[in-house]
Tab-separated table of C-alpha atoms in Angstrom:
chain	number	residue	atom	x	y	z
T	1	MET	CA	-47.961	-27.569	-20.842
T	2	LEU	CA	-48.312	-23.915	-19.863
T	3	ASP	CA	-48.761	-25.009	-16.243
T	4	ASN	CA	-45.489	-26.916	-16.391
T	5	VAL	CA	-43.692	-23.872	-17.787
T	6	LEU	CA	-45.126	-21.632	-15.075
T	7	LYS	CA	-44.200	-24.136	-12.366
T	8	GLY	CA	-40.688	-24.308	-13.792
T	9	LEU	CA	-40.372	-20.516	-13.761
T	10	GLU	CA	-41.735	-20.402	-10.225
T	11	LYS	CA	-39.231	-23.033	-9.091
T	12	PHE	CA	-36.396	-21.120	-10.772
T	13	TYR	CA	-37.513	-17.893	-9.071
T	14	TYR	CA	-37.566	-19.406	-5.582
T	15	HIS	CA	-34.181	-21.032	-6.088
T	16	SER	CA	-32.563	-17.840	-7.383
T	17	ALA	CA	-31.053	-15.060	-5.271
T	18	LEU	CA	-33.779	-12.585	-6.188
T	19	LEU	CA	-35.556	-13.139	-2.876
T	20	THR	CA	-32.438	-12.954	-0.716
T	21	ILE	CA	-30.435	-10.044	-2.141
T	22	GLY	CA	-30.924	-6.957	0.024
T	23	TYR	CA	-30.094	-3.269	-0.158
T	24	GLN	CA	-26.855	-3.782	1.782
T	25	GLU	CA	-25.562	-6.281	-0.772
T	26	MET	CA	-26.584	-3.874	-3.537
T	27	ILE	CA	-24.597	-1.081	-1.859
T	28	MET	CA	-21.486	-3.284	-1.661
T	29	ILE	CA	-21.904	-4.403	-5.271
T	30	SER	CA	-22.129	-0.724	-6.226
T	31	ILE	CA	-18.918	0.003	-4.287
T	32	GLY	CA	-17.187	-2.856	-6.098
T	33	CYS	CA	-18.351	-1.429	-9.447
T	34	LEU	CA	-17.139	2.031	-8.391
T	35	LEU	CA	-13.649	0.701	-7.618
T	36	ILE	CA	-13.511	-0.971	-11.033
T	37	PHE	CA	-14.767	2.225	-12.700
T	38	LEU	CA	-12.121	4.400	-10.992
T	39	ALA	CA	-9.373	1.898	-11.807
T	40	ILE	CA	-10.279	1.862	-15.499
T	41	THR	CA	-11.285	5.465	-16.160
T	42	LYS	CA	-8.960	7.275	-13.731
T	43	GLN	CA	-6.214	4.602	-13.578
T	44	TYR	CA	-6.260	4.665	-9.769
T	45	GLU	CA	-4.084	1.678	-8.779
T	46	PRO	CA	-5.738	-0.493	-11.462
T	47	LEU	CA	-3.617	-3.578	-10.762
T	48	LEU	CA	-5.155	-3.798	-7.288
T	49	LEU	CA	-8.469	-1.961	-7.463
T	50	ILE	CA	-9.842	-4.060	-10.338
T	51	PRO	CA	-9.251	-7.394	-8.507
T	52	ILE	CA	-10.456	-5.847	-5.220
T	53	GLY	CA	-13.593	-4.451	-6.851
T	54	PHE	CA	-14.360	-7.723	-8.596
T	55	GLY	CA	-13.735	-9.632	-5.363
T	56	ALA	CA	-16.298	-7.380	-3.690
T	57	LEU	CA	-18.821	-8.260	-6.408
T	58	LEU	CA	-18.241	-11.982	-5.930
T	59	ALA	CA	-18.382	-11.744	-2.131
T	60	ASN	CA	-21.800	-10.085	-2.128
T	61	LEU	CA	-23.573	-12.445	-4.505
T	62	PRO	CA	-26.215	-14.230	-2.374
T	63	LEU	CA	-26.371	-18.047	-2.352
T	64	SER	CA	-23.251	-18.358	-4.528
T	65	GLY	CA	-21.237	-20.046	-1.772
T	66	LEU	CA	-18.092	-18.274	-2.994
T	67	ASN	CA	-17.516	-16.571	0.349
T	68	ASP	CA	-18.383	-19.587	2.514
T	69	PRO	CA	-15.757	-21.589	4.421
T	70	ASN	CA	-13.822	-23.635	1.831
T	71	GLY	CA	-15.469	-21.622	-0.970
T	72	LEU	CA	-13.396	-20.172	-3.807
T	73	LEU	CA	-12.829	-16.789	-2.133
T	74	ASP	CA	-12.003	-18.441	1.185
T	75	MET	CA	-9.215	-20.332	-0.587
T	76	PHE	CA	-7.800	-17.037	-1.837
T	77	ARG	CA	-8.021	-15.616	1.692
T	78	TRP	CA	-5.802	-18.426	2.911
T	79	GLY	CA	-2.879	-16.596	1.323
T	80	ILE	CA	-3.572	-13.626	3.577
T	81	LYS	CA	-4.480	-15.593	6.700
T	82	SER	CA	-1.285	-17.620	6.425
T	83	GLY	CA	0.771	-14.452	5.900
T	84	LEU	CA	2.099	-15.740	2.553
T	85	PHE	CA	0.950	-13.175	-0.033
T	86	PRO	CA	2.452	-9.906	1.365
T	87	PRO	CA	6.030	-11.261	1.689
T	88	ILE	CA	5.861	-12.621	-1.872
T	89	ILE	CA	4.786	-9.158	-3.066
T	90	PHE	CA	7.815	-7.765	-1.212
T	91	LEU	CA	9.998	-10.309	-2.998
T	92	GLY	CA	8.837	-8.900	-6.333
T	93	VAL	CA	9.232	-5.303	-5.160
T	94	GLY	CA	12.788	-6.035	-4.037
T	95	ALA	CA	13.621	-7.527	-7.429
T	96	MET	CA	12.315	-4.377	-9.129
T	97	THR	CA	13.996	-1.867	-6.804
T	98	ASP	CA	17.320	-0.138	-7.325
T	99	PHE	CA	18.660	0.897	-3.921
T	100	GLY	CA	21.461	2.859	-5.593
T	101	PRO	CA	19.988	6.356	-4.960
T	102	LEU	CA	19.481	5.502	-1.284
T	103	ILE	CA	22.999	4.101	-0.881
T	104	ALA	CA	24.506	7.074	-2.717
T	105	ASN	CA	22.825	9.531	-0.354
T	106	PRO	CA	22.344	7.787	3.027
T	107	LYS	CA	20.896	10.966	4.563
T	108	THR	CA	17.677	10.185	2.730
T	109	PHE	CA	17.170	7.285	5.152
T	110	LEU	CA	16.085	9.970	7.624
T	111	LEU	CA	13.420	11.199	5.223
T	112	GLY	CA	11.999	7.704	4.829
T	113	ALA	CA	11.933	7.326	8.602
T	114	ALA	CA	10.356	10.755	9.154
T	115	ALA	CA	7.511	9.955	6.792
T	116	GLN	CA	6.462	7.144	9.150
T	117	PHE	CA	5.464	9.883	11.604
T	118	GLY	CA	1.953	9.643	10.175
T	119	ILE	CA	1.644	6.041	11.327
T	120	PHE	CA	2.128	6.833	14.987
T	121	MET	CA	0.054	10.026	14.928
T	122	THR	CA	-2.834	8.096	13.412
T	123	LEU	CA	-2.430	5.336	15.989
T	124	ILE	CA	-2.954	7.939	18.718
T	125	GLY	CA	-5.964	9.344	16.863
T	126	ALA	CA	-7.510	5.873	16.549
T	127	LEU	CA	-7.060	5.264	20.282
T	128	LEU	CA	-8.813	8.569	21.006
T	129	LEU	CA	-11.734	7.319	18.881
T	130	ASN	CA	-11.967	4.270	21.166
T	131	PHE	CA	-10.434	1.722	18.824
T	132	LYS	CA	-8.627	-1.068	20.654
T	133	LEU	CA	-4.809	-1.030	20.526
T	134	PRO	CA	-4.488	-3.794	17.864
T	135	GLU	CA	-7.095	-2.063	15.702
T	136	ALA	CA	-5.414	1.318	16.177
T	137	CYS	CA	-2.060	-0.137	15.113
T	138	ALA	CA	-3.625	-1.656	12.002
T	139	ILE	CA	-5.296	1.652	11.102
T	140	GLY	CA	-2.079	3.587	11.725
T	141	ILE	CA	-0.074	1.540	9.230
T	142	ILE	CA	-2.213	3.032	6.425
T	143	GLY	CA	0.121	6.023	6.660
T	144	GLY	CA	3.042	3.891	5.543
T	145	ALA	CA	1.468	3.999	2.048
T	146	ASP	CA	2.489	0.400	1.517
T	147	GLY	CA	-0.322	-1.980	0.571
T	148	PRO	CA	1.370	-5.340	1.348
T	149	THR	CA	2.586	-4.076	4.732
T	150	THR	CA	-0.915	-2.813	5.531
T	151	ILE	CA	-2.434	-6.192	4.641
T	152	PHE	CA	0.277	-8.091	6.539
T	153	LEU	CA	-0.190	-6.150	9.775
T	154	THR	CA	-3.987	-5.878	9.623
T	155	ASN	CA	-4.340	-9.625	9.099
T	156	LYS	CA	-2.344	-10.233	12.262
T	157	LEU	CA	-3.915	-7.563	14.466
T	158	ALA	CA	-7.434	-6.787	13.204
T	159	PRO	CA	-8.522	-9.153	10.400
T	160	GLU	CA	-12.130	-8.012	10.754
T	161	LEU	CA	-11.029	-4.555	9.519
T	162	LEU	CA	-9.043	-5.860	6.543
T	163	GLY	CA	-11.546	-4.662	3.929
T	164	PRO	CA	-11.959	-0.984	4.900
T	165	ILE	CA	-8.302	-0.564	5.926
T	166	THR	CA	-6.956	-2.016	2.680
T	167	VAL	CA	-9.373	-0.084	0.472
T	168	ALA	CA	-8.495	3.122	2.351
T	169	ALA	CA	-4.761	2.456	1.927
T	170	TYR	CA	-4.916	1.772	-1.800
T	171	SER	CA	-7.415	4.572	-2.431
T	172	TYR	CA	-5.176	7.175	-0.819
T	173	MET	CA	-2.096	5.759	-2.557
T	174	ALA	CA	-3.912	6.318	-5.840
T	175	LEU	CA	-4.779	9.871	-4.733
T	176	ILE	CA	-1.211	10.846	-3.806
T	177	PRO	CA	-0.968	13.228	-6.814
T	178	ILE	CA	-3.950	15.078	-5.309
T	179	ILE	CA	-3.164	14.793	-1.572
T	180	GLN	CA	0.531	15.676	-1.544
T	181	PRO	CA	1.007	18.814	-3.718
T	182	PRO	CA	-0.965	21.222	-1.474
T	183	ILE	CA	0.999	20.058	1.590
T	184	MET	CA	4.301	20.308	-0.291
T	185	LYS	CA	3.566	23.870	-1.391
T	186	MET	CA	2.275	24.927	2.023
T	187	LEU	CA	5.396	23.740	3.877
T	188	THR	CA	8.080	24.909	1.421
T	189	THR	CA	9.049	28.187	-0.195
T	190	LYS	CA	9.443	28.735	-3.938
T	191	LYS	CA	13.193	29.053	-3.401
T	192	GLU	CA	13.348	25.692	-1.615
T	193	ARG	CA	11.244	23.989	-4.295
T	194	SER	CA	13.601	25.342	-6.964
T	195	ILE	CA	16.760	23.820	-5.440
T	196	ALA	CA	18.576	21.680	-8.019
T	197	MET	CA	20.381	18.718	-6.456
T	198	ILE	CA	23.682	17.485	-7.877
T	199	GLN	CA	23.911	14.073	-9.491
T	200	THR	CA	24.488	11.286	-6.976
T	201	ARG	CA	27.680	9.271	-7.052
T	202	GLU	CA	27.911	5.883	-8.697
T	203	VAL	CA	27.493	2.946	-6.338
T	204	SER	CA	29.753	-0.053	-6.857
T	205	LYS	CA	28.341	-3.518	-7.401
T	206	ILE	CA	29.960	-4.902	-4.239
T	207	VAL	CA	28.201	-2.240	-2.150
T	208	LYS	CA	24.860	-3.083	-3.780
T	209	LEU	CA	25.445	-6.746	-2.952
T	210	ILE	CA	26.356	-6.057	0.675
T	211	PHE	CA	23.497	-3.605	1.250
T	212	PRO	CA	20.550	-6.089	1.335
T	213	LEU	CA	22.471	-8.420	3.639
T	214	VAL	CA	23.327	-5.637	6.082
T	215	ILE	CA	19.786	-4.198	6.097
T	216	LEU	CA	18.288	-7.647	6.689
T	217	LEU	CA	20.604	-8.453	9.606
T	218	VAL	CA	20.255	-5.043	11.276
T	219	SER	CA	16.463	-4.833	10.942
T	220	ALA	CA	15.803	-8.467	11.845
T	221	ILE	CA	18.012	-8.276	14.929
T	222	CYS	CA	16.615	-4.925	16.105
T	223	VAL	CA	12.982	-5.582	15.090
T	224	PRO	CA	12.520	-9.369	14.688
T	225	ASP	CA	8.845	-9.027	13.696
T	226	SER	CA	9.877	-7.200	10.515
T	227	ALA	CA	11.984	-10.126	9.274
T	228	ALA	CA	9.312	-11.669	7.015
T	229	LEU	CA	8.804	-8.499	4.957
T	230	ILE	CA	12.357	-7.143	5.060
T	231	GLY	CA	13.765	-10.620	4.403
T	232	MET	CA	11.775	-11.105	1.202
T	233	LEU	CA	12.413	-7.516	0.087
T	234	MET	CA	16.162	-7.951	0.435
T	235	PHE	CA	16.134	-11.444	-1.063
T	236	GLY	CA	14.419	-10.059	-4.160
T	237	ASN	CA	16.974	-7.252	-4.355
T	238	LEU	CA	19.853	-9.721	-4.022
T	239	LEU	CA	18.429	-11.705	-6.958
T	240	ARG	CA	18.436	-8.470	-8.960
T	241	GLU	CA	21.920	-7.316	-8.044
T	242	SER	CA	23.761	-10.658	-8.037
T	243	GLY	CA	23.894	-10.776	-11.834
T	244	VAL	CA	23.718	-14.582	-11.864
T	245	THR	CA	20.014	-15.175	-11.193
T	246	GLU	CA	18.414	-13.213	-14.017
T	247	ARG	CA	15.697	-15.841	-14.585
T	248	LEU	CA	14.687	-15.807	-10.922
T	249	SER	CA	14.790	-12.021	-10.773
T	250	LYS	CA	12.588	-11.653	-13.856
T	251	THR	CA	10.147	-14.251	-12.524
T	252	ALA	CA	9.883	-12.378	-9.209
T	253	GLN	CA	9.393	-9.063	-11.034
T	254	ASN	CA	6.797	-10.328	-13.476
T	255	GLU	CA	4.996	-13.681	-13.384
T	256	LEU	CA	5.172	-14.313	-9.641
T	257	ILE	CA	4.185	-10.848	-8.428
T	258	ASN	CA	1.424	-10.629	-11.064
T	259	ILE	CA	-0.132	-13.940	-10.021
T	260	ILE	CA	-0.023	-13.054	-6.326
T	261	THR	CA	-1.408	-9.572	-7.031
T	262	ILE	CA	-4.483	-11.151	-8.655
T	263	PHE	CA	-5.030	-13.560	-5.764
T	264	LEU	CA	-4.344	-10.856	-3.171
T	265	GLY	CA	-6.791	-8.423	-4.739
T	266	LEU	CA	-9.580	-10.990	-4.921
T	267	ALA	CA	-8.910	-12.044	-1.324
T	268	VAL	CA	-9.047	-8.458	-0.060
T	269	GLY	CA	-12.177	-7.752	-2.117
T	270	SER	CA	-13.860	-10.804	-0.622
T	271	SER	CA	-13.662	-9.150	2.804
T	272	LEU	CA	-15.772	-6.224	1.561
T	273	THR	CA	-19.066	-7.641	2.724
T	274	ALA	CA	-21.858	-5.508	4.127
T	275	ALA	CA	-21.266	-6.861	7.637
T	276	ASN	CA	-17.588	-5.834	7.534
T	277	PHE	CA	-17.832	-2.550	5.667
T	278	LEU	CA	-21.149	-0.792	6.266
T	279	LYS	CA	-20.551	0.529	9.762
T	280	GLN	CA	-19.398	3.717	11.466
T	281	ASP	CA	-15.882	2.412	12.044
T	282	SER	CA	-15.286	2.329	8.285
T	283	LEU	CA	-15.890	6.089	8.031
T	284	PHE	CA	-13.450	6.723	10.893
T	285	ILE	CA	-10.871	4.494	9.182
T	286	PHE	CA	-11.090	6.494	5.954
T	287	LEU	CA	-10.760	9.798	7.809
T	288	LEU	CA	-7.825	8.553	9.881
T	289	GLY	CA	-6.180	7.159	6.742
T	290	LEU	CA	-6.321	10.578	5.093
T	291	PHE	CA	-4.766	12.250	8.132
T	292	SER	CA	-2.119	9.525	8.197
T	293	PHE	CA	-1.028	10.321	4.631
T	294	MET	CA	-1.033	14.045	5.364
T	295	PHE	CA	1.061	13.689	8.535
T	296	GLY	CA	3.479	11.324	6.798
T	297	THR	CA	3.995	13.762	3.925
T	298	ALA	CA	4.442	16.672	6.324
T	299	GLY	CA	6.913	14.744	8.503
T	300	GLY	CA	9.149	13.936	5.537
T	301	ILE	CA	9.103	17.518	4.264
T	302	ILE	CA	9.900	19.013	7.685
T	303	ILE	CA	12.956	16.783	8.070
T	304	GLY	CA	13.827	17.650	4.467
T	305	LYS	CA	13.813	21.347	5.407
T	306	ILE	CA	16.096	20.634	8.351
T	307	LEU	CA	18.520	18.715	6.120
T	308	CYS	CA	18.344	21.568	3.604
T	309	LYS	CA	19.522	23.979	6.286
T	310	LEU	CA	22.232	21.638	7.583
T	311	THR	CA	23.615	21.009	4.094
T	312	LYS	CA	23.406	24.716	3.160
T	313	GLY	CA	20.839	24.220	0.448
T	314	LYS	CA	22.109	21.005	-1.132
T	315	ILE	CA	18.911	19.035	-0.436
T	316	ASN	CA	15.553	19.998	-1.876
T	317	PRO	CA	12.977	19.565	0.937
T	318	LEU	CA	10.415	18.293	-1.569
T	319	ILE	CA	12.089	14.881	-1.710
T	320	GLY	CA	10.973	14.339	1.899
T	321	ALA	CA	7.421	13.888	0.595
T	322	ALA	CA	8.609	10.753	-1.219
T	323	GLY	CA	9.357	9.150	2.137
T	324	VAL	CA	5.856	7.687	2.105
T	325	SER	CA	6.522	4.383	0.418
T	326	ALA	CA	4.145	4.595	-2.538
T	327	VAL	CA	6.796	3.556	-5.074
T	328	PRO	CA	7.319	5.236	-7.515
T	329	MET	CA	4.238	7.474	-7.510
T	330	ALA	CA	5.390	9.703	-4.640
T	331	ALA	CA	8.778	10.223	-6.316
T	332	ARG	CA	7.031	11.214	-9.556
T	333	VAL	CA	4.942	13.796	-7.711
T	334	VAL	CA	8.145	15.304	-6.280
T	335	GLN	CA	9.635	15.445	-9.771
T	336	LYS	CA	6.538	17.161	-11.158
T	337	ILE	CA	6.329	19.818	-8.431
T	338	GLY	CA	10.071	20.509	-8.509
T	339	GLN	CA	10.195	20.836	-12.288
T	340	LYS	CA	7.221	23.192	-12.273
T	341	GLU	CA	9.262	25.631	-10.147
T	342	ASN	CA	12.537	25.015	-11.982
T	343	PRO	CA	12.239	23.446	-15.471
T	344	SER	CA	15.877	22.303	-15.357
T	345	ASN	CA	15.331	20.463	-12.083
T	346	PHE	CA	15.419	16.662	-12.113
T	347	LEU	CA	14.555	15.292	-8.684
T	348	LEU	CA	13.212	11.849	-9.622
T	349	MET	CA	16.314	9.789	-8.813
T	350	HIS	CA	16.995	11.842	-5.680
T	351	ALA	CA	13.397	11.246	-4.541
T	352	MET	CA	13.761	7.502	-5.116
T	353	GLY	CA	16.179	7.404	-2.168
T	354	PRO	CA	13.609	8.356	0.489
T	355	ASN	CA	10.944	6.506	-1.509
T	356	VAL	CA	12.611	3.105	-1.137
T	357	ALA	CA	13.717	4.050	2.392
T	358	GLY	CA	10.001	4.455	3.106
T	359	VAL	CA	9.386	0.863	2.009
T	360	ILE	CA	11.969	-0.335	4.523
T	361	GLY	CA	10.658	2.102	7.139
T	362	SER	CA	7.046	0.973	6.843
T	363	ALA	CA	8.040	-2.683	7.200
T	364	VAL	CA	10.120	-1.886	10.283
T	365	ALA	CA	7.262	0.214	11.695
T	366	ALA	CA	4.925	-2.758	11.216
T	367	GLY	CA	7.366	-4.909	13.164
T	368	ILE	CA	7.491	-2.343	15.968
T	369	LEU	CA	3.685	-2.222	16.150
T	370	LEU	CA	3.506	-6.013	16.298
T	371	ALA	CA	5.994	-5.991	19.156
T	372	ILE	CA	3.979	-3.314	21.007
T	373	VAL	CA	0.784	-5.352	20.789
T	374	LYS	CA	2.476	-8.624	21.755
T	375	ASN	CA	3.982	-7.020	24.836
């Protein structure tokens, strides 16, 4: 009887993953656990980092078959490969976004556009590090600080880099409260940071209804490759502002975007295998991603300083830092820094203008990069 038990244990041992799991898989499992730890303890983008971290755990379990063709994780990846998940996320973002501050102060469009400077600077840096043009474009979009746009473009141009690029993008988005303040203080004076902006004008409902239609038509005609993201963003916003589709708007803001966020996170995490992640290129991607965020922040602030001069001190240059489209985290950082210099200063709603302009800008930039590669 003891022999039978020993033979059974031996058979179990040889059919388990104990013989096949290697140090590389253990490293990736540790990275997945680290992402989950940071999401829970530090609240770094928990809605994405927990699914991504758990997806990394599942993807690196030997012999599980989860990451094989037609396996569970491969089914989740279909939503990325087909290009479906990112536009649906944009639909939810549009339903949650109030474009009123942007419409009330159209000059802030320039700040959202300026913050995309980091994308193109990083593209050049990636080319200098011998990345191919499609890969360089995918790495550059990290600077847009927009996760769905990053996933959308990377899937089309460099799907093999999806894991490190996406993790870099979401990691730096989570670290915006650490990355941005030193740059904001270095590029502005105490007097500029203390500028109190006047309350923006009220925007009529008819203007809010026309706005998504105009933005869609202009962007889709000028940059056709941006139509998928901009189209869903503006459709979601139209559901919000129409006043007659409350059920659809709430579904887009809550149930739909939450379901897709879970699937998207697991799909991205499943790409964090040792073969995709543990290589020199991943280190370069993380370094370039950091520079991308820094250049984007600096670009928005510099244009903010120019607008401050042109308007004779009516615009606080700090709101230019919100041009990176990490909504609403970047706007909150602006509010915090501005209020520290002037306790009566309330910049949050003013910063939301360039913040949502950055969302539009990053999607348009992705369309431009797609067009560059195709041509």
